[in-house]
Short mmCIF file of C-alpha atoms and ligand atoms in Angstrom, two decimals:
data_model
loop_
_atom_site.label_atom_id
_atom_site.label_comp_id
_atom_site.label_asym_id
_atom_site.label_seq_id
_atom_site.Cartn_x
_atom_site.Cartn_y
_atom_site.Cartn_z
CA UNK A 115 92.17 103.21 171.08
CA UNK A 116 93.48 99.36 170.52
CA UNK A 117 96.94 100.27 169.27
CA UNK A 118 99.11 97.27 169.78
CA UNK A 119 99.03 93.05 168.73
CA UNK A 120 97.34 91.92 171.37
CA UNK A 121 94.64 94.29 171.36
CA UNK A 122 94.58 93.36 167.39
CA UNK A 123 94.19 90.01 168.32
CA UNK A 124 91.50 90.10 170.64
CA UNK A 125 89.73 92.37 167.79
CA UNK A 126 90.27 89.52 165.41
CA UNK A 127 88.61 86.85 167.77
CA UNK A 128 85.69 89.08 168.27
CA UNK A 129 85.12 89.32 164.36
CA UNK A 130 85.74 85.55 163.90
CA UNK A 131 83.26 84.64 166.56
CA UNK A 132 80.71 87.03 165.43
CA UNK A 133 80.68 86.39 161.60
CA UNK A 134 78.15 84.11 160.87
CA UNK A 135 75.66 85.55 163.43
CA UNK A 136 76.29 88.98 163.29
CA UNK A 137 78.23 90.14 159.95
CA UNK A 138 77.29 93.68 160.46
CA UNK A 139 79.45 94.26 163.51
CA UNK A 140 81.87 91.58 162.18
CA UNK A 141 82.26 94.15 159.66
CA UNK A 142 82.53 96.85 162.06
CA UNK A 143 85.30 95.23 164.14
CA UNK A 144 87.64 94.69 160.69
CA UNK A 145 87.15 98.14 159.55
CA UNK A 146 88.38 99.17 162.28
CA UNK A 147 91.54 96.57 162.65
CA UNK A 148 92.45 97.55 158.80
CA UNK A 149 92.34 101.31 160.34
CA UNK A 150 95.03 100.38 162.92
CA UNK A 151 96.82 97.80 161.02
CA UNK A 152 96.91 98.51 157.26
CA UNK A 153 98.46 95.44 156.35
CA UNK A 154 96.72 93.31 158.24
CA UNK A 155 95.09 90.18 156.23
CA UNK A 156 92.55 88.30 158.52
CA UNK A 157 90.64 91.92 158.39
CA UNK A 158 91.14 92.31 155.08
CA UNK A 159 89.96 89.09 153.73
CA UNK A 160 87.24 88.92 156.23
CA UNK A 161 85.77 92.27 154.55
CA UNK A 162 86.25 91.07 151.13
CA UNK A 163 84.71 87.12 152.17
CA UNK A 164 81.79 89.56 153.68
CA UNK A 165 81.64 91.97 150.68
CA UNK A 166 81.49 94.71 152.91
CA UNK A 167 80.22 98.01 151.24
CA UNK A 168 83.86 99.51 151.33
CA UNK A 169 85.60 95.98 150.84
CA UNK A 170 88.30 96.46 147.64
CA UNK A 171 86.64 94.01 145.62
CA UNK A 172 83.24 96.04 145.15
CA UNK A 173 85.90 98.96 143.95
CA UNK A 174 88.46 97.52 142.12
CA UNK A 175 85.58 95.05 140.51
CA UNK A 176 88.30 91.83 141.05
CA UNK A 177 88.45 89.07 143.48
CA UNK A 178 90.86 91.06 145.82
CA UNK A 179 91.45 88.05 148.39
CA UNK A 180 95.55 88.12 149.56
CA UNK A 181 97.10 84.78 150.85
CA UNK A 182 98.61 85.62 153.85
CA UNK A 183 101.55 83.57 152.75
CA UNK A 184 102.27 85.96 149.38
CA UNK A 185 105.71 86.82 149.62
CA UNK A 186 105.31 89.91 147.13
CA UNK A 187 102.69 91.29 149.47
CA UNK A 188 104.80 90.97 152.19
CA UNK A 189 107.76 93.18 150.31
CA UNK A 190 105.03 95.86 149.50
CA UNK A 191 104.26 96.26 153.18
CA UNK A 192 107.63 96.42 154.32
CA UNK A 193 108.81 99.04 151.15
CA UNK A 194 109.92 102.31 152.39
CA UNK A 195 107.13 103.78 150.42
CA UNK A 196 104.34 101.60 151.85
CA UNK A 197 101.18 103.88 153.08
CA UNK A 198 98.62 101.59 152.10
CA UNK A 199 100.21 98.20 151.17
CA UNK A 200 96.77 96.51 150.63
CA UNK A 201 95.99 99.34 148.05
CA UNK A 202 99.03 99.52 146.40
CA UNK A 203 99.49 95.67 146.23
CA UNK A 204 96.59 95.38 144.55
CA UNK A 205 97.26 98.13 142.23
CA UNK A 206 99.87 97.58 141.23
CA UNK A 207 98.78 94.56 138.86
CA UNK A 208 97.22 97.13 136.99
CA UNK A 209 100.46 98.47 136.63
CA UNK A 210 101.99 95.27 135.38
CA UNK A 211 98.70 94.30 132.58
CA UNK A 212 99.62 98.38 131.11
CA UNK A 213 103.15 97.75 131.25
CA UNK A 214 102.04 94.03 129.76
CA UNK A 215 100.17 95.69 126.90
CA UNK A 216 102.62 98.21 125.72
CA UNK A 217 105.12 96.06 125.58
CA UNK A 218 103.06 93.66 123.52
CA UNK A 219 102.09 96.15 121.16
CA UNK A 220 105.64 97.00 120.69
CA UNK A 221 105.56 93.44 119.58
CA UNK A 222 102.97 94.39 116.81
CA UNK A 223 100.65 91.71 119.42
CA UNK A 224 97.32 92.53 121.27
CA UNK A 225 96.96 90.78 124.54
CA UNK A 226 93.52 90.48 124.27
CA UNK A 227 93.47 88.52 120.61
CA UNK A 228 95.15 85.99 122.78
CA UNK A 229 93.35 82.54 123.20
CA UNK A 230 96.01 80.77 125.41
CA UNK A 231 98.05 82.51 128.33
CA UNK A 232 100.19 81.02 130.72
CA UNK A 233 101.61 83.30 133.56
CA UNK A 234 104.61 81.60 134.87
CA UNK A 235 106.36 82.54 138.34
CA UNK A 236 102.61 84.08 139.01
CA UNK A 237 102.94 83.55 142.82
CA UNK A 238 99.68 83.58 144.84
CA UNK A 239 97.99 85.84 141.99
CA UNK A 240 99.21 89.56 142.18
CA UNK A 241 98.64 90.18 138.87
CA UNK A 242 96.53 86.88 138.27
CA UNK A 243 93.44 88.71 139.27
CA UNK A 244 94.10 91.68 136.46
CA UNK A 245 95.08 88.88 133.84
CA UNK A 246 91.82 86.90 134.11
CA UNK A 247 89.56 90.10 134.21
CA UNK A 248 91.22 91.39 131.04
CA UNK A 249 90.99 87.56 129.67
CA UNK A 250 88.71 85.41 131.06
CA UNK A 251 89.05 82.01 130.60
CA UNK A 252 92.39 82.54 128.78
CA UNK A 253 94.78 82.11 131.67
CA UNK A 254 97.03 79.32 133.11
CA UNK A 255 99.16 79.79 136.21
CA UNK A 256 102.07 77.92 137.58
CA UNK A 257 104.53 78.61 140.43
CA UNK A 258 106.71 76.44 142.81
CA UNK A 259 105.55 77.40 146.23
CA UNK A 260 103.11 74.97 147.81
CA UNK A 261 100.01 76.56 148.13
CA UNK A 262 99.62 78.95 145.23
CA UNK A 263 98.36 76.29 142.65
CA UNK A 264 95.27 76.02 145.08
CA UNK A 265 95.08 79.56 146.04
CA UNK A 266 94.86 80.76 142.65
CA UNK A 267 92.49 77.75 140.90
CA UNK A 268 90.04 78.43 143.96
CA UNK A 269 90.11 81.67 143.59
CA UNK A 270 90.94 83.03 140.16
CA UNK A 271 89.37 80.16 138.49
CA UNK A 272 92.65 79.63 136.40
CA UNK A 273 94.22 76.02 135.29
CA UNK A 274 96.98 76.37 137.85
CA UNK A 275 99.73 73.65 137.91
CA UNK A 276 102.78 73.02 139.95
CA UNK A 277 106.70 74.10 138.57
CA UNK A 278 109.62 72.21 139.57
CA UNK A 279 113.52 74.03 140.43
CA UNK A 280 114.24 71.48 137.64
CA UNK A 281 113.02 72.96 134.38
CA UNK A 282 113.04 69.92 132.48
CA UNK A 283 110.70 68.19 134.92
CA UNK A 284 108.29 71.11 133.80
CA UNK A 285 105.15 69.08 131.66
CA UNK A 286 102.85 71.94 130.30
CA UNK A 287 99.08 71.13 129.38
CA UNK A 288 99.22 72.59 126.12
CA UNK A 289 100.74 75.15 124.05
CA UNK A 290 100.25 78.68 124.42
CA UNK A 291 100.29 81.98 122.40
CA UNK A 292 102.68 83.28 125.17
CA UNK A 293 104.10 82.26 127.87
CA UNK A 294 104.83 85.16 130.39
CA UNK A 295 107.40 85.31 133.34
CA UNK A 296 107.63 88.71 135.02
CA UNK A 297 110.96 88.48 137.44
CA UNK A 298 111.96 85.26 137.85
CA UNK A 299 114.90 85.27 135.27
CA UNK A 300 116.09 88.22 137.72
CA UNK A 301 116.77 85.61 140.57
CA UNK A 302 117.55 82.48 138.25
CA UNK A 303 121.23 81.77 138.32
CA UNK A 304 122.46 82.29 134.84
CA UNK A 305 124.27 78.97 134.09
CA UNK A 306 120.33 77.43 134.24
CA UNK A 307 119.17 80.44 131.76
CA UNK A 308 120.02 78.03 128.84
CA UNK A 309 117.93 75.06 130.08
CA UNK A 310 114.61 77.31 131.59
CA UNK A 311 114.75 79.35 127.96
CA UNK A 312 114.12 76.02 126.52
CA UNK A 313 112.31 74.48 128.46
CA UNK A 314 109.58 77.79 128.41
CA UNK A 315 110.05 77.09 125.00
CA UNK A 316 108.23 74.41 124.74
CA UNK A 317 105.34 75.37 125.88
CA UNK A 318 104.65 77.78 123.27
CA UNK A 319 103.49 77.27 120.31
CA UNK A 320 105.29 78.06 117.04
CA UNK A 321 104.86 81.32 116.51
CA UNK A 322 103.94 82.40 120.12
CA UNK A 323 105.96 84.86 122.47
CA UNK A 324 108.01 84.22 125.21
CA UNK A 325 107.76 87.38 127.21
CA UNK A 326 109.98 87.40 130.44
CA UNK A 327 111.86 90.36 132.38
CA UNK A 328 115.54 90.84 133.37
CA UNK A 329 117.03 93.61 136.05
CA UNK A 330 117.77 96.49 134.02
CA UNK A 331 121.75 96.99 133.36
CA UNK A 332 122.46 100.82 134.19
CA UNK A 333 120.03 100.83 137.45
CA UNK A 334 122.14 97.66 138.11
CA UNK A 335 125.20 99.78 137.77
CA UNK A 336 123.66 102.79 139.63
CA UNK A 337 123.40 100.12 142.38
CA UNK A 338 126.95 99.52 142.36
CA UNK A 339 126.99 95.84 140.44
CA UNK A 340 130.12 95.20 138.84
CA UNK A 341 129.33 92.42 135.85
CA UNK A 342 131.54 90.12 135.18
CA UNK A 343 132.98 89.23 132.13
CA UNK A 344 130.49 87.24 130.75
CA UNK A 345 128.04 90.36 131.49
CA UNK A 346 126.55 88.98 134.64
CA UNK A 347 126.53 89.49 138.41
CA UNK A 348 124.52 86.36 141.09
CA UNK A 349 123.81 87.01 144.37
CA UNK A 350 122.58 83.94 146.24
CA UNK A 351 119.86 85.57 148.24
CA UNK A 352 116.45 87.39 147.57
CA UNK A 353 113.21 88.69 149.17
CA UNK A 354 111.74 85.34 149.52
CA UNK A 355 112.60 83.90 152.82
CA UNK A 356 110.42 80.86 151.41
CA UNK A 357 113.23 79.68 148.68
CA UNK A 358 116.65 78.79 148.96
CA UNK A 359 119.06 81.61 147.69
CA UNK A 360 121.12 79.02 145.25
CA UNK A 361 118.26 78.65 143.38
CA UNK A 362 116.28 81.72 143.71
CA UNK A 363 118.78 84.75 144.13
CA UNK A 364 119.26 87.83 142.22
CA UNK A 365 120.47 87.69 138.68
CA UNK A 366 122.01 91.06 137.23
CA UNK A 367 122.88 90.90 133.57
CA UNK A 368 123.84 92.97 130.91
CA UNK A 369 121.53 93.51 127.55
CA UNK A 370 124.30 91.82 125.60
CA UNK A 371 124.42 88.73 127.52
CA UNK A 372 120.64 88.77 127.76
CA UNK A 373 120.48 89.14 124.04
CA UNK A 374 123.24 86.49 123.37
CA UNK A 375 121.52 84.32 125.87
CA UNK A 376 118.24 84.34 124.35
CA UNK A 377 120.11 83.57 120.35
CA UNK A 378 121.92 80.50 122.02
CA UNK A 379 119.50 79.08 123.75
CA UNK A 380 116.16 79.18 121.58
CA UNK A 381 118.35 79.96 117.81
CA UNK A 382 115.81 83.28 117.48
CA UNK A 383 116.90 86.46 118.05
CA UNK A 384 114.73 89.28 120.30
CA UNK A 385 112.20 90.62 118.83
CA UNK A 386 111.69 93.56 121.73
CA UNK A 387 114.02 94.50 124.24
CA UNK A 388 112.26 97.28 126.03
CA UNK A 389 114.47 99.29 128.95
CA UNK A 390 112.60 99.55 132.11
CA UNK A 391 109.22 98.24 130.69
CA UNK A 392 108.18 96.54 133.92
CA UNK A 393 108.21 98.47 137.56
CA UNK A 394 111.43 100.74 138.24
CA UNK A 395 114.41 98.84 136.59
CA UNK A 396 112.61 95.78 134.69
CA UNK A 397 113.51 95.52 130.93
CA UNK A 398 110.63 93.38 128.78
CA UNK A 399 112.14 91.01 126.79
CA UNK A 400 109.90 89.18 123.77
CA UNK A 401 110.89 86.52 121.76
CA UNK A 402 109.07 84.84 119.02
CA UNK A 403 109.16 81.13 119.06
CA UNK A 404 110.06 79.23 115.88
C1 SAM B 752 109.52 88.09 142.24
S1 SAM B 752 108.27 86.88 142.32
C2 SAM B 752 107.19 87.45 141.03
C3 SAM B 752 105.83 86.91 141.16
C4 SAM B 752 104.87 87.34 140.06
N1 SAM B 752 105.40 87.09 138.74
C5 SAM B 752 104.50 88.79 140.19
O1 SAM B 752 104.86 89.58 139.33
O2 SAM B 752 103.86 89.15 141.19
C6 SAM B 752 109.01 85.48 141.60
C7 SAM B 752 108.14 84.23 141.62
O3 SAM B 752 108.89 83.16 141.01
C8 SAM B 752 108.50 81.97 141.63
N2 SAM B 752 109.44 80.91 141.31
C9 SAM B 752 110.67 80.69 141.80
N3 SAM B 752 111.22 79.60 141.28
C10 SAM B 752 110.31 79.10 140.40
C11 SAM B 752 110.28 77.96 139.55
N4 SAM B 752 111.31 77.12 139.51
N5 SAM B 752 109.18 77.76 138.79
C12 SAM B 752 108.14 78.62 138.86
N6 SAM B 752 108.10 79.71 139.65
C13 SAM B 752 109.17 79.93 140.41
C14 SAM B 752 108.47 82.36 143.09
O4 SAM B 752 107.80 81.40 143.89
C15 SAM B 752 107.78 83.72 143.01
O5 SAM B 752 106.38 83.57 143.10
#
């Protein structure tokens, strides 16, 4: 049995040359490459593109197509954990819309009474693809990474538009009932919180929620982060070999400077601060824009 790349590889030619003629065994060939290599992609999207009878789109009833240049996926395959990573990528945006929706309705808000939606820092669509099905129509996107606006327009059918490392350069289409921005203030280096809290800002409308997430401060501790005085710790490197680790670390901070952050920057106060609302040691902040 094929066990190593190259045999992969030649696998993956076979399918590619057989797929328009013979789809059947095109299907064959990437069942059997996903068998050897679960985290392979070309297989994987071939099978969804083909809608094979045990592709994950035809179970999970979402466009399940991966962008082989997704960063997050990339961290799920290489977790410790990983058995599936295809699987558990993809499931775990349901994760994140539950975790979404409890936190909300902490917030006295239902997600789905929402018109206007803009997930910020969405990537190449992770959690996209659970957003739109719970919302269709409802959903903008924006990231930094070239690529993603495209990847997720074409196939999430979402208003997607390009961010800039420069906050203020940010120009929003509208103004939305919340603006959403799950870890990205946890690699943001804290003396641009002020400006990228404002800036979010205004894209919301008054009234609206900012709802973003922030490393959680006693698993920060367990890790051995010593804060500093002002309550928070930068290190200038991440999991994203794509961005520059000045710009894009990882942020630790304490509730009280997340709190006191949020009151100087934006003049509200929090409306939610939820411990560990998001994945293992993710608080959910909310904020209600005046
Ligand atoms: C940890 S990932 C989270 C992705 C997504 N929110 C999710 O939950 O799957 C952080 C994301 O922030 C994006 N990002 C980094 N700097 C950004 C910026 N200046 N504007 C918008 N997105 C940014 C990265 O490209 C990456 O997709």
């Amino acid at each position: 049995m094929p066990t190593n790349d190259t045999e992969i590889s030649i696998l993956l030619n076979d399918a590619m040359a057989l797929v328009e003629r013979d789809p059947a065994r095109t299907m064959q060939i990437c069942t059997k490459v996903r068998a050897l290599a679960p985290a392979n992609l070309v297989a994987h999207n071939m099978l969804e593109q083909l809608n094979a009878p045990d592709c994950y789109g035809r179970w999970m009833r979402i466009n399940c197509r991966i962008d082989p240049r997704d960063d997050i996926f990339h961290f799920f395959s290489r977790h410790p954990l990983a058995g599936n990573p295809i699987r558990e990528y993809l499931s775990d945006g349901w994760r994140t819309l539950s975790e979404l929706m409890l936190l909300l309705e902490e917030a006295g808000v239902s997600l789905t009474d929402m018109q206007q939606v803009l997930e910020f820092a969405s990537g190449y669509g992770r959690f996209t693809r659970h957003l739109v099905k719970a919302i269709p129509g409802r959903v903008d996107c924006s990231d930094v990474l070239p690529g993603t606006a495209e990847f997720l327009r074409e196939q999430f059918a979402v208003n997607a538009f390009y961010s800039s490392h420069n906050p203020r350069e940010i120009e929003y289409p509208k103004q939305y009932d919340m603006v959403f921005v799950l870890s990205l203030f946890t690699h943001l280096p804290v003396n641009m919180w002020t400006p990228w809290l404002q800036n979010l800002a205004r894209g919301i409308r008054p009234g609206g929620l900012l709802v973003f997430s922030v490393h959680n401060e006693a698993a920060a501790t367990q890790l051995g982060v010593n804060f500093g005085d002002d309550g928070s710790h930068f290190v200038a490197s991440s999991e994203s070999p794509s961005l520059d680790g000045a710009v894009y670390g990882t942020t630790f901070t304490t509730r009280a400077f997340v709190e006191q952050a949020v009151v100087s920057a934006l003049g509200s106060p929090v409306q939610v601060y939820r411990p560990c609302a998001f994945w293992e040691g993710q608080d959910g902040v909310v904020v209600r824009i005046a």
